CSV table of C-alpha atoms in Angstrom, one decimal:
chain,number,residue,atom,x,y,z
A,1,UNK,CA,170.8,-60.4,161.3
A,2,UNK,CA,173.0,-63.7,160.9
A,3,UNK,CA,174.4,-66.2,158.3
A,4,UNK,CA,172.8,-68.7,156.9
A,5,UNK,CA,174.8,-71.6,155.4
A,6,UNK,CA,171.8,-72.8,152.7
A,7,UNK,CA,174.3,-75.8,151.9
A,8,UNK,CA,175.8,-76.4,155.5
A,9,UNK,CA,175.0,-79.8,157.5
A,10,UNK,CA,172.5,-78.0,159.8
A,11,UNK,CA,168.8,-78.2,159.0
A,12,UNK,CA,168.3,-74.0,158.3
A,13,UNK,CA,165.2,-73.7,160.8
A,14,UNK,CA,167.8,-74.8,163.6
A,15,UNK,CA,170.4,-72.3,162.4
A,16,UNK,CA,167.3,-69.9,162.1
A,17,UNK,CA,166.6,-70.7,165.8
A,18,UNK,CA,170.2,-70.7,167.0
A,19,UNK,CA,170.6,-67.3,165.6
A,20,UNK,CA,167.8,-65.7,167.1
A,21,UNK,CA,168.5,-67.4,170.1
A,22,UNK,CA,172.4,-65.7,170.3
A,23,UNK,CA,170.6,-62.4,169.4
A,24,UNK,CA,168.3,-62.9,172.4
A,25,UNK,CA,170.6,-64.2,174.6
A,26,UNK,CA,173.0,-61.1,173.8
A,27,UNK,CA,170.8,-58.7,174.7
A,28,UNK,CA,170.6,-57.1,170.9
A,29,UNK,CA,167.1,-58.5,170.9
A,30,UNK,CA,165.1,-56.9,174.0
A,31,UNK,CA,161.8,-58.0,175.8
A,32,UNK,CA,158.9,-57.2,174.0
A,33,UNK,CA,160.7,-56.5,170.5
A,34,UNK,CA,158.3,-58.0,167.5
A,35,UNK,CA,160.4,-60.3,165.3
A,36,UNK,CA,160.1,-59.4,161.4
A,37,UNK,CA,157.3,-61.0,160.4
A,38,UNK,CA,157.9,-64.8,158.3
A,39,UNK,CA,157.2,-63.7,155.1
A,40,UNK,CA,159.8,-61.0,155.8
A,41,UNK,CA,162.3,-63.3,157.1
A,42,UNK,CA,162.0,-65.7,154.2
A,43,UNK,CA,161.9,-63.7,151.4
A,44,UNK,CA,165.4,-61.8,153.1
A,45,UNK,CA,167.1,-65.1,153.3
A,46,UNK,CA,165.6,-66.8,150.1
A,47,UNK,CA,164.0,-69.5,152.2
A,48,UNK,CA,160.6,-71.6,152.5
A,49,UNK,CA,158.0,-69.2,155.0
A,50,UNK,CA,157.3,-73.0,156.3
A,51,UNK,CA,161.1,-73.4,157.6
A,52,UNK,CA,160.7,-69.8,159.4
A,53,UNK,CA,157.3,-70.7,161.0
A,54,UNK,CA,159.3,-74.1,162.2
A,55,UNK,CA,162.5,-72.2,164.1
A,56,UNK,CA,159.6,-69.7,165.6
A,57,UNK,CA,157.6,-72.4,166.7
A,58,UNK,CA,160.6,-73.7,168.3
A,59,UNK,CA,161.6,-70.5,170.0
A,60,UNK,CA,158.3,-70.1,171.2
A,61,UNK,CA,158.4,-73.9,172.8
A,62,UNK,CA,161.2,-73.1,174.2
A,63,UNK,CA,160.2,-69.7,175.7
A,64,UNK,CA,162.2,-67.7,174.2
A,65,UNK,CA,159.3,-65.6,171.9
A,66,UNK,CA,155.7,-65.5,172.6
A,67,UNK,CA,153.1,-64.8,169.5
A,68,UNK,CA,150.1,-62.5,169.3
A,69,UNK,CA,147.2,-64.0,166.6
A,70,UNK,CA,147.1,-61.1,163.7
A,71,UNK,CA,150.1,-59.4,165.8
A,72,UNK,CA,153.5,-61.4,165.2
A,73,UNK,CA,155.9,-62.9,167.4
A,74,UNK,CA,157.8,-60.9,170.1
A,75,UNK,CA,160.9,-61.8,172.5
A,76,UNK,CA,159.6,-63.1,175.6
A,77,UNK,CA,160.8,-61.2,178.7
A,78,UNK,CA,164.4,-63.2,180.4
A,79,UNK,CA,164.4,-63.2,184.1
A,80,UNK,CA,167.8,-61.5,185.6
């Protein structure tokens, strides 16, 4: 997906965030696509599940994903 610098100056949920975010924003991540699940994502990146749950709380807050209970988390449609 991206890079993430385990030993860089930003926290890792807001390079987590800002990653998904770019993806998002780009258009490589389409309305309505489920995000890997946080597990998933944290065992990939060798990471803490809590630090995932954190950036996707975050992108949810900001409406950028929405989340389904016993479903995962999905990109939130963009308006044009």
């Amino acid at each position: 997906m991206f890079d993430i610098q385990l030993s860089g100056k930003a926290p890792i949920y807001e390079q987590l965030y800002g990653g998904i975010a770019a993806l998002i924003a780009s258009g490589r991540l389409k309305a309505d696509e489920k995000l890997p699940a946080v597990r998933e994502v944290a065992k990939s990146l060798g990471i803490n599940p809590n630090t995932v749950q954190k950036a996707y709380a975050q992108l949810e807050s900001a409406g950028l994903i929405y989340s389904m209970p016993a479903k995962g988390s999905y990109v939130s449609a963009q308006p044009q």
